[in-house]
Amino acid sequence: MFRSTTSHRALAPNGSGIRDRLCGFAADTSGNMSYLAIVGSLVMMVFGGVGVDMMHAELKRTKVQNTLDRAVLAAANIENVTDPRQVVEEYFTAMGMGDALTTVDFDQSATAKRVTATGNSAIASGFMSLIGVNSLDAYGLATAEHATANVEISMVLDISGSMGWNSKIVNMRSAARNFVDILMPPDGEALTTISIVPYNANVNLGTTTASYFTLDDLHDYSNCVIFDDAEFDTTGISPTEILTRLGHFDLNSTNEYTTAIPGPWCYTGNTGAVMAHSSDPAALKTHISGLNAGGNTAIDLGMKWGTALLDPAARPAISAMAGDGLVDAAFAARPAAYTDPETSKYIVVMTDGENTTQYDLKQRYKYGMSDVWIDDRGNSDPSDDRFSLLVRDRAGTTDDVYFWQRYENSYYSYRYRGAPDGGSNARRMSNADLFARFGTRAVAGKLYVQPYYDGYVSYNQYYDVYYAYEATVGPDPADARLDTICDAAKAQGVVVFAIGFEAPQRGLDAMRNCASSPAHFFDVNGADLEETFASIANTITQLRLTQ
């Protein structure tokens, strides 16, 4: 069996037990906080609160500063005609900080604008008031300027046939004109020169620019130049260097009645021509407005000339143009040296396509004399000229045979004779003159096809004249040449902006490779082209934060 026992304490009166417990609790020191710990905790709480106050103040300061940055950039834009104070005020109002803006100062001229603004927003402190700091200031300062330095620009513009599709040439002309307006504001100080370099299958220097360089004397019908691959390794073209002229020919026309080829591979006169270092916005925009689409695409040739017009080697040509009143005298010393710290050089190149095959006359048809004689009938009217072809050349004898072909009173006739039509009045045509008069197909059809049927010339002779031209550069070598000249330009410090305008992937890749960086490459469509040109122009005019 079990017995219960009770301790003496358990039998103590009730009041005495409570008193003992209270005394024990008062004497027990386990878990007590020292005075130092209490003070330390309070200090830590205060400093933690200070950190919270400071964090709130920094967030507010960041908001003030970001608003200042955006506001002064917008206000400093030369194109923004709104009063700079109003622009900055509107930014702060939109951010709900209208009372934080303290000052706005600005200076402006036709070519430069500088805006400085300050802001301050007081924040009531929480914990910091315990140490006597009742508020914190979130202060900000920002300065932006938009100014045009000495700038040389080459605009390398695609005018190939595909630019005529879907009004692309219209969009390009509008975008390029707006580009000029941004860089050359009305009544502004002239600091910028722009060269326009249109290109399709070639670059037409035009009669004006060509006269300040040295093209060979092959002919004077047109002014396009061909280059060897090695010539893309360097950026300069000296005005005294003899340049190889492209043959003047038309590879498509079959018109046998024409007095001049209707579609020359190189444009004639100043159609789609180069304009060098102009500071006249009206003249530049007029020239741009006259650009029309046609032909193949040779971006490498466009870049070669765009780069050459920024290279100091071209200075003698530009100086001579200034002396003749074609370039403002203030820019007679351009292109500036690449090392000139006060001058920036830019190329803006755009394409809607990709490099295609380039052609020239075969060497045997480009140089020397042809087998065709012309009788101009003793007058300057080319419409009644007569032509004959030497089909049998019996050297050292008088037994030569000439094919005569005539159109008289809408009647076609032909014959074979021992002398050219016109006799001693006839003269032998150079190949350059012959292919400037008729397309290669027209020469074959007019003078070779009947003698072929009659057994006087072989099919190979007829075929060779029909295709009197040959491919000189294919798409792959053209891409390689483009890469080379782009790299050469960038190595000299030229900034290259490259635009693919609704271009195929190969063209986009070429533009991306040519651009100074991924940020300098643009893949655009439709009306976005104008915005892209404007963005580039604003970048060139150096809209930036300076403080």
XYZ file of C-alpha atoms in Angstrom:
547
model
C 0.000 0.000 0.000
C 0.970 3.609 -0.529
C 1.321 6.400 1.983
C 1.226 10.100 1.132
C 3.572 12.553 2.762
C 3.433 16.351 2.827
C 6.460 18.628 3.185
C 6.696 21.289 5.817
C 6.660 24.114 3.162
C 3.490 22.803 1.610
C 1.829 23.078 4.997
C 2.959 26.697 5.445
C 0.282 29.367 5.536
C -0.752 30.870 2.121
C 0.526 34.473 2.634
C 3.921 33.320 3.732
C 4.428 31.387 0.377
C 3.638 34.424 -1.787
C 6.062 36.574 0.207
C 8.807 33.976 -0.253
C 8.264 33.863 -3.998
C 8.460 37.653 -4.361
C 11.630 37.762 -2.359
C 13.126 35.020 -4.493
C 12.216 36.826 -7.695
C 13.788 40.048 -6.446
C 16.957 38.262 -5.483
C 17.199 36.304 -8.776
C 19.608 38.116 -11.266
C 19.264 35.704 -14.190
C 18.010 37.511 -17.421
C 18.491 41.044 -16.083
C 19.591 43.909 -18.515
C 22.389 46.111 -17.402
C 22.091 49.867 -17.606
C 24.730 49.859 -20.403
C 22.714 47.425 -22.454
C 19.592 49.546 -22.070
C 21.431 52.689 -23.185
C 23.063 50.817 -26.088
C 19.728 49.539 -27.284
C 18.289 53.021 -27.263
C 21.277 54.307 -29.260
C 20.904 51.513 -31.782
C 17.220 52.308 -32.176
C 18.033 55.974 -32.801
C 20.720 55.217 -35.372
C 18.504 52.668 -37.083
C 15.868 55.334 -37.339
C 18.478 57.761 -38.686
C 19.256 55.198 -41.412
C 15.579 54.994 -42.313
C 15.368 58.790 -42.476
C 18.493 58.950 -44.621
C 17.176 56.271 -46.975
C 13.946 58.195 -47.472
C 15.959 61.343 -48.108
C 18.167 59.592 -50.699
C 15.137 58.230 -52.523
C 13.709 61.710 -52.639
C 17.038 63.169 -53.793
C 17.249 60.570 -56.554
C 13.765 61.488 -57.715
C 14.658 65.175 -57.735
C 17.918 64.534 -59.625
C 16.347 62.252 -62.231
C 13.609 64.782 -62.869
C 16.204 67.539 -63.206
C 18.230 65.464 -65.684
C 15.277 64.714 -67.912
C 13.941 68.247 -67.687
C 17.160 70.045 -68.633
C 17.820 67.620 -71.517
C 14.398 68.393 -72.942
C 14.752 72.124 -72.322
C 18.248 72.290 -73.857
C 17.197 70.700 -77.141
C 17.656 73.383 -79.805
C 14.578 72.112 -81.627
C 12.424 72.741 -78.537
C 11.184 76.319 -78.969
C 9.284 76.373 -75.670
C 10.741 78.607 -72.950
C 13.272 76.479 -71.028
C 11.857 77.552 -67.648
C 8.412 76.388 -68.692
C 9.766 73.026 -69.907
C 11.533 72.334 -66.603
C 8.529 73.486 -64.559
C 6.221 71.177 -66.498
C 8.473 68.189 -65.810
C 8.431 68.872 -62.051
C 4.681 69.442 -62.042
C 4.128 66.167 -63.868
C 6.181 64.379 -61.184
C 4.161 66.002 -58.401
C 7.155 68.016 -57.234
C 6.266 71.499 -58.391
C 7.474 73.014 -55.112
C 10.870 71.255 -55.364
C 12.158 73.309 -58.312
C 14.297 76.203 -57.088
C 16.128 77.809 -60.042
C 16.290 77.602 -63.849
C 18.959 79.455 -65.830
C 19.754 79.238 -69.539
C 21.865 80.696 -72.339
C 20.983 80.294 -75.991
C 22.289 81.157 -79.447
C 21.353 79.882 -82.887
C 23.704 76.917 -82.590
C 23.946 76.316 -78.855
C 21.699 76.106 -75.813
C 22.660 75.537 -72.175
C 20.165 74.997 -69.366
C 20.971 74.695 -65.631
C 18.372 73.911 -62.967
C 18.436 73.197 -59.248
C 15.885 71.531 -57.033
C 15.400 70.990 -53.318
C 12.763 69.126 -51.390
C 12.654 69.198 -47.556
C 11.668 65.944 -45.847
C 10.396 65.897 -42.248
C 12.606 63.603 -40.186
C 11.303 60.940 -37.867
C 13.919 59.502 -35.574
C 16.459 62.214 -36.352
C 14.269 64.743 -34.591
C 15.338 62.973 -31.380
C 18.826 64.374 -31.977
C 17.634 67.829 -32.986
C 17.398 67.361 -36.806
C 13.800 68.131 -37.766
C 14.131 67.957 -41.583
C 16.436 66.712 -44.378
C 17.112 68.403 -47.759
C 16.999 66.425 -51.023
C 19.082 68.690 -53.266
C 19.826 68.290 -57.005
C 21.715 70.142 -59.758
C 21.732 69.420 -63.508
C 23.130 71.169 -66.579
C 22.563 70.145 -70.184
C 23.829 71.683 -73.366
C 23.033 71.205 -77.010
C 25.757 72.573 -79.266
C 27.193 71.962 -82.691
C 30.977 71.742 -82.875
C 33.038 71.769 -86.084
C 31.457 68.860 -87.897
C 32.130 67.144 -91.226
C 29.488 64.690 -92.416
C 29.151 62.392 -95.408
C 25.616 61.221 -96.124
C 25.925 58.038 -98.191
C 22.442 57.549 -99.629
C 21.067 54.559 -101.516
C 19.328 55.554 -104.775
C 19.195 52.071 -106.322
C 16.127 50.849 -108.174
C 14.465 49.214 -105.161
C 14.325 52.616 -103.451
C 11.579 53.441 -105.934
C 9.291 50.826 -104.395
C 6.618 51.775 -101.871
C 7.681 55.431 -101.801
C 10.957 54.592 -100.069
C 12.830 57.280 -102.011
C 10.207 59.789 -100.833
C 10.775 58.796 -97.197
C 14.529 59.007 -97.651
C 14.413 62.469 -99.207
C 12.196 63.774 -96.413
C 14.380 62.234 -93.693
C 17.589 63.587 -95.253
C 16.159 67.100 -95.608
C 15.063 67.082 -91.975
C 18.552 65.890 -91.022
C 19.986 68.981 -92.725
C 17.505 71.265 -90.949
C 18.502 69.956 -87.530
C 22.214 70.331 -88.178
C 21.937 73.679 -89.958
C 19.309 75.786 -88.161
C 18.265 79.078 -89.814
C 20.612 81.990 -89.119
C 22.923 79.680 -87.200
C 26.674 79.979 -87.145
C 28.103 77.813 -89.935
C 30.097 75.048 -88.274
C 28.931 72.012 -90.234
C 29.627 70.873 -93.781
C 27.725 68.010 -95.362
C 28.719 65.963 -98.390
C 25.957 64.115 -100.232
C 27.156 60.829 -101.769
C 24.297 59.114 -103.635
C 25.065 55.644 -104.936
C 23.445 52.894 -106.930
C 25.574 50.603 -109.114
C 28.162 53.389 -109.054
C 28.902 56.794 -107.605
C 28.474 59.618 -110.118
C 30.948 62.341 -109.183
C 29.091 64.696 -111.483
C 30.671 67.263 -113.748
C 31.427 69.617 -110.868
C 33.155 67.380 -108.323
C 34.885 65.317 -111.020
C 36.617 68.413 -112.356
C 38.537 68.722 -109.060
C 39.826 65.156 -109.199
C 41.858 63.487 -111.949
C 39.909 60.933 -113.963
C 41.614 59.271 -116.919
C 40.833 60.511 -120.426
C 39.076 57.382 -121.664
C 35.946 59.444 -122.407
C 34.013 62.396 -121.040
C 30.488 61.023 -121.218
C 30.193 60.272 -117.496
C 32.207 60.412 -114.296
C 32.168 57.138 -112.394
C 35.354 55.567 -111.036
C 36.341 51.949 -110.416
C 38.754 50.809 -107.721
C 40.961 47.799 -107.079
C 40.323 45.825 -103.890
C 43.532 47.160 -102.314
C 42.279 50.738 -102.642
C 39.672 50.041 -99.971
C 42.416 49.591 -97.382
C 42.920 53.359 -97.173
C 40.519 56.241 -96.695
C 42.085 58.933 -98.872
C 41.839 59.796 -102.569
C 44.286 62.439 -103.730
C 43.007 64.927 -106.326
C 46.213 64.358 -108.308
C 45.839 60.577 -108.376
C 44.760 59.299 -111.792
C 41.488 57.470 -111.274
C 40.262 54.714 -113.592
C 37.068 55.766 -115.274
C 34.181 53.324 -115.710
C 33.241 52.590 -119.304
C 30.152 54.421 -120.540
C 27.621 51.816 -121.660
C 24.036 50.602 -121.453
C 23.601 46.873 -120.963
C 19.831 46.852 -121.398
C 18.802 49.069 -124.312
C 17.974 47.528 -127.711
C 17.085 50.887 -129.304
C 18.842 51.087 -132.687
C 17.627 54.602 -133.479
C 18.876 56.456 -130.429
C 21.428 59.268 -130.555
C 22.736 58.436 -127.043
C 22.276 55.484 -124.755
C 19.059 55.980 -122.749
C 20.099 54.163 -119.560
C 23.849 54.538 -118.979
C 25.305 52.346 -116.236
C 26.884 55.515 -114.856
C 24.583 58.524 -114.698
C 25.536 61.501 -116.822
C 25.891 65.156 -115.877
C 24.862 65.943 -112.324
C 22.065 63.384 -112.078
C 22.403 61.755 -108.666
C 25.813 63.412 -108.329
C 28.113 63.973 -105.362
C 27.918 67.315 -103.561
C 31.029 68.041 -101.506
C 31.297 69.973 -98.212
C 28.298 72.230 -98.574
C 27.225 74.502 -95.719
C 24.201 75.796 -97.635
C 21.085 74.060 -96.270
C 18.875 75.230 -99.133
C 21.287 73.891 -101.753
C 21.660 70.594 -99.890
C 17.911 70.096 -99.600
C 17.378 70.969 -103.260
C 20.000 68.422 -104.242
C 18.413 65.771 -102.015
C 14.979 66.490 -103.494
C 16.346 65.774 -106.964
C 17.505 62.240 -106.145
C 15.674 59.457 -107.971
C 15.864 55.679 -107.840
C 17.424 53.369 -110.405
C 20.136 50.774 -110.918
C 21.983 48.161 -108.899
C 23.537 48.548 -105.449
C 27.229 49.172 -104.680
C 27.408 50.217 -101.028
C 31.179 49.739 -101.050
C 31.626 52.456 -103.682
C 29.351 54.826 -101.763
C 31.360 54.300 -98.577
C 34.654 54.687 -100.449
C 33.708 58.178 -101.638
C 31.932 59.104 -98.402
C 35.124 58.318 -96.502
C 37.387 59.977 -99.070
C 35.552 63.301 -98.681
C 36.365 63.259 -94.959
C 40.033 62.425 -95.496
C 42.578 65.272 -95.442
C 43.921 64.021 -98.784
C 40.892 65.666 -100.437
C 41.757 69.102 -99.002
C 43.357 70.465 -102.207
C 40.139 69.702 -104.096
C 37.914 71.327 -101.470
C 40.263 74.322 -101.245
C 40.077 74.760 -105.014
C 36.282 74.489 -104.884
C 36.262 77.187 -102.195
C 38.407 79.372 -104.425
C 35.825 78.964 -107.190
C 32.957 79.814 -104.859
C 31.525 76.291 -104.714
C 32.418 75.802 -101.038
C 32.217 78.502 -98.370
C 35.634 80.108 -97.972
C 35.445 79.433 -94.223
C 35.819 75.731 -95.009
C 38.677 75.910 -97.503
C 40.884 73.983 -95.059
C 38.537 71.020 -94.884
C 38.675 68.104 -94.523
C 40.427 68.764 -91.230
C 43.165 66.505 -89.960
C 41.932 63.394 -88.223
C 43.823 64.545 -85.132
C 42.123 67.948 -84.979
C 40.520 67.996 -81.493
C 37.949 70.614 -82.508
C 36.505 68.683 -85.457
C 34.270 65.623 -85.486
C 33.733 63.461 -88.560
C 30.662 61.335 -89.240
C 29.298 59.079 -91.947
C 25.609 58.257 -92.182
C 25.198 55.361 -94.615
C 21.869 53.786 -95.467
C 20.655 51.054 -97.773
C 17.416 49.289 -98.512
C 19.178 46.392 -100.195
C 22.466 44.572 -100.389
C 25.563 44.645 -102.564
C 24.919 43.342 -106.070
C 27.138 42.603 -109.083
C 29.145 45.481 -110.569
C 29.880 45.663 -114.298
C 32.193 47.356 -116.764
C 32.855 46.993 -120.470
C 35.179 44.171 -121.396
C 38.670 45.509 -121.888
C 38.588 44.907 -125.660
C 35.429 47.010 -125.949
C 36.352 49.623 -123.382
C 39.559 50.848 -124.993
C 40.791 51.358 -128.523
C 38.960 51.564 -131.814
C 35.874 49.659 -132.873
C 35.139 48.057 -136.260
C 32.299 50.509 -136.859
C 32.466 53.572 -139.129
C 30.149 56.572 -138.925
C 29.187 59.078 -141.610
C 27.673 62.129 -139.923
C 26.551 63.529 -143.305
C 28.466 66.721 -142.701
C 26.058 68.138 -140.117
C 25.537 68.159 -136.385
C 22.195 66.337 -136.540
C 22.811 62.787 -135.288
C 19.455 61.522 -136.472
C 20.645 61.047 -140.068
C 24.002 59.418 -139.261
C 24.907 56.270 -141.171
C 26.879 53.332 -139.839
C 28.823 50.458 -141.361
C 30.711 47.495 -139.930
C 33.975 46.079 -141.205
C 33.215 42.370 -141.624
C 36.199 41.335 -143.770
C 39.561 42.913 -143.079
C 42.010 41.848 -145.764
C 45.116 43.578 -144.547
C 47.300 45.107 -147.254
C 44.569 44.920 -149.875
C 41.606 46.959 -151.007
C 39.337 43.941 -150.765
C 37.862 44.788 -147.351
C 34.124 44.203 -146.908
C 31.818 46.544 -145.032
C 28.250 45.873 -143.984
C 26.067 48.922 -144.649
C 22.828 49.334 -142.780
C 20.423 52.149 -143.624
C 16.991 53.361 -142.582
C 15.562 55.675 -145.239
C 11.941 56.778 -145.327
C 11.062 54.072 -142.826
C 12.628 51.542 -145.184
C 15.372 49.226 -143.962
C 18.077 48.155 -146.359
C 21.530 46.685 -146.145
C 24.375 45.851 -148.477
C 28.029 44.856 -148.496
C 30.586 47.169 -150.067
C 34.339 47.528 -150.298
C 34.326 50.887 -148.452
C 32.383 52.272 -145.502
C 29.114 54.088 -146.061
C 30.090 57.694 -146.698
C 33.442 56.789 -148.209
C 36.204 59.179 -147.260
C 33.729 61.189 -145.189
C 33.271 58.285 -142.803
C 35.424 57.993 -139.710
C 36.174 55.038 -137.509
C 34.481 55.151 -134.114
C 36.297 54.466 -130.878
C 34.723 51.814 -128.661
C 33.994 54.562 -126.140
C 32.025 56.511 -128.770
C 30.224 53.457 -130.120
C 28.939 52.225 -126.760
C 28.009 55.727 -125.684
C 25.753 55.873 -128.759
C 24.115 52.436 -128.595
C 23.468 49.853 -125.917
C 25.491 46.665 -126.235
C 22.410 44.751 -127.343
C 21.568 47.452 -129.858
C 25.059 47.303 -131.398
C 24.677 43.554 -131.814
C 21.178 43.831 -133.244
C 21.916 46.787 -135.516
C 25.274 45.766 -136.983
C 26.095 42.126 -136.226
C 22.982 40.001 -136.480
C 22.520 40.314 -140.291
C 26.201 39.655 -141.043
C 25.892 36.629 -138.751
C 22.950 35.329 -140.780
C 24.945 35.999 -143.958
C 28.015 34.178 -142.712
C 30.309 37.177 -142.371
C 30.658 37.025 -138.583
C 30.488 34.070 -136.233
C 27.908 33.515 -133.573
C 30.638 33.999 -130.983
C 31.396 37.453 -132.410
C 27.723 38.390 -132.316
C 27.296 36.995 -128.795
C 30.450 38.729 -127.546
C 29.204 42.138 -128.675
C 25.699 41.502 -127.329
C 27.353 40.957 -123.938
C 30.173 43.471 -124.375
C 30.185 44.031 -120.611
C 31.423 41.780 -117.822
C 31.072 41.381 -114.080
C 33.950 43.038 -112.241
C 32.882 42.668 -108.604
C 30.366 40.206 -107.180
C 28.300 40.528 -103.986
C 30.786 38.653 -101.780
C 33.860 40.716 -102.789
C 31.758 43.893 -102.538
C 30.785 42.989 -98.966
C 34.441 42.372 -98.144
C 35.431 45.725 -99.650
C 32.677 47.427 -97.679
C 33.910 45.871 -94.429
C 37.448 46.996 -95.240
C 36.616 50.650 -95.956
C 34.292 50.844 -92.929
C 37.088 49.532 -90.716
C 39.549 51.984 -92.252
C 37.198 54.898 -91.557
C 36.572 53.828 -87.958
C 40.306 53.378 -87.393
C 40.722 57.077 -88.234
C 38.132 58.081 -85.630
C 35.242 58.581 -88.045
C 31.923 57.730 -86.381
C 29.765 55.597 -88.674
C 25.981 55.465 -88.309
C 24.541 52.688 -90.504
C 20.860 52.257 -91.393
C 19.150 49.241 -92.905
C 15.906 50.580 -94.356
C 13.546 47.665 -94.953
C 16.667 45.819 -96.083
C 17.144 42.051 -96.498
C 19.188 40.192 -93.902
C 22.393 40.385 -95.915
C 22.082 44.148 -96.162
C 21.300 44.426 -92.447
C 24.375 42.366 -91.630
C 26.508 44.627 -93.820
C 25.186 47.735 -92.074
C 25.666 46.212 -88.634
C 29.275 45.362 -89.474
C 29.922 48.840 -90.843
C 28.496 50.768 -87.873
C 30.812 52.078 -85.172
C 28.973 50.008 -82.533
C 25.669 48.163 -82.121
C 24.214 51.447 -80.835
C 25.144 53.089 -84.154
C 23.195 50.532 -86.226
C 19.493 50.967 -87.027
C 17.027 48.527 -88.570
C 14.029 50.652 -89.560
C 10.857 50.550 -91.606
C 8.668 53.136 -93.293
C 8.238 56.478 -91.583
C 10.661 55.411 -88.831
C 13.462 56.431 -91.177
C 12.783 60.117 -90.533
C 12.862 59.625 -86.763
C 16.130 57.703 -87.102
C 17.806 60.445 -89.145
C 16.583 63.026 -86.629
C 17.931 60.986 -83.729
C 21.328 60.746 -85.399
C 21.353 64.479 -86.131
C 20.559 65.272 -82.498
C 23.332 62.948 -81.384
C 25.791 64.702 -83.679
C 24.778 68.103 -82.332
C 25.835 66.847 -78.897
C 22.777 67.120 -76.668
C 24.230 65.931 -73.379
C 24.331 66.350 -69.611
C 27.424 68.238 -68.515
C 26.698 68.452 -64.775
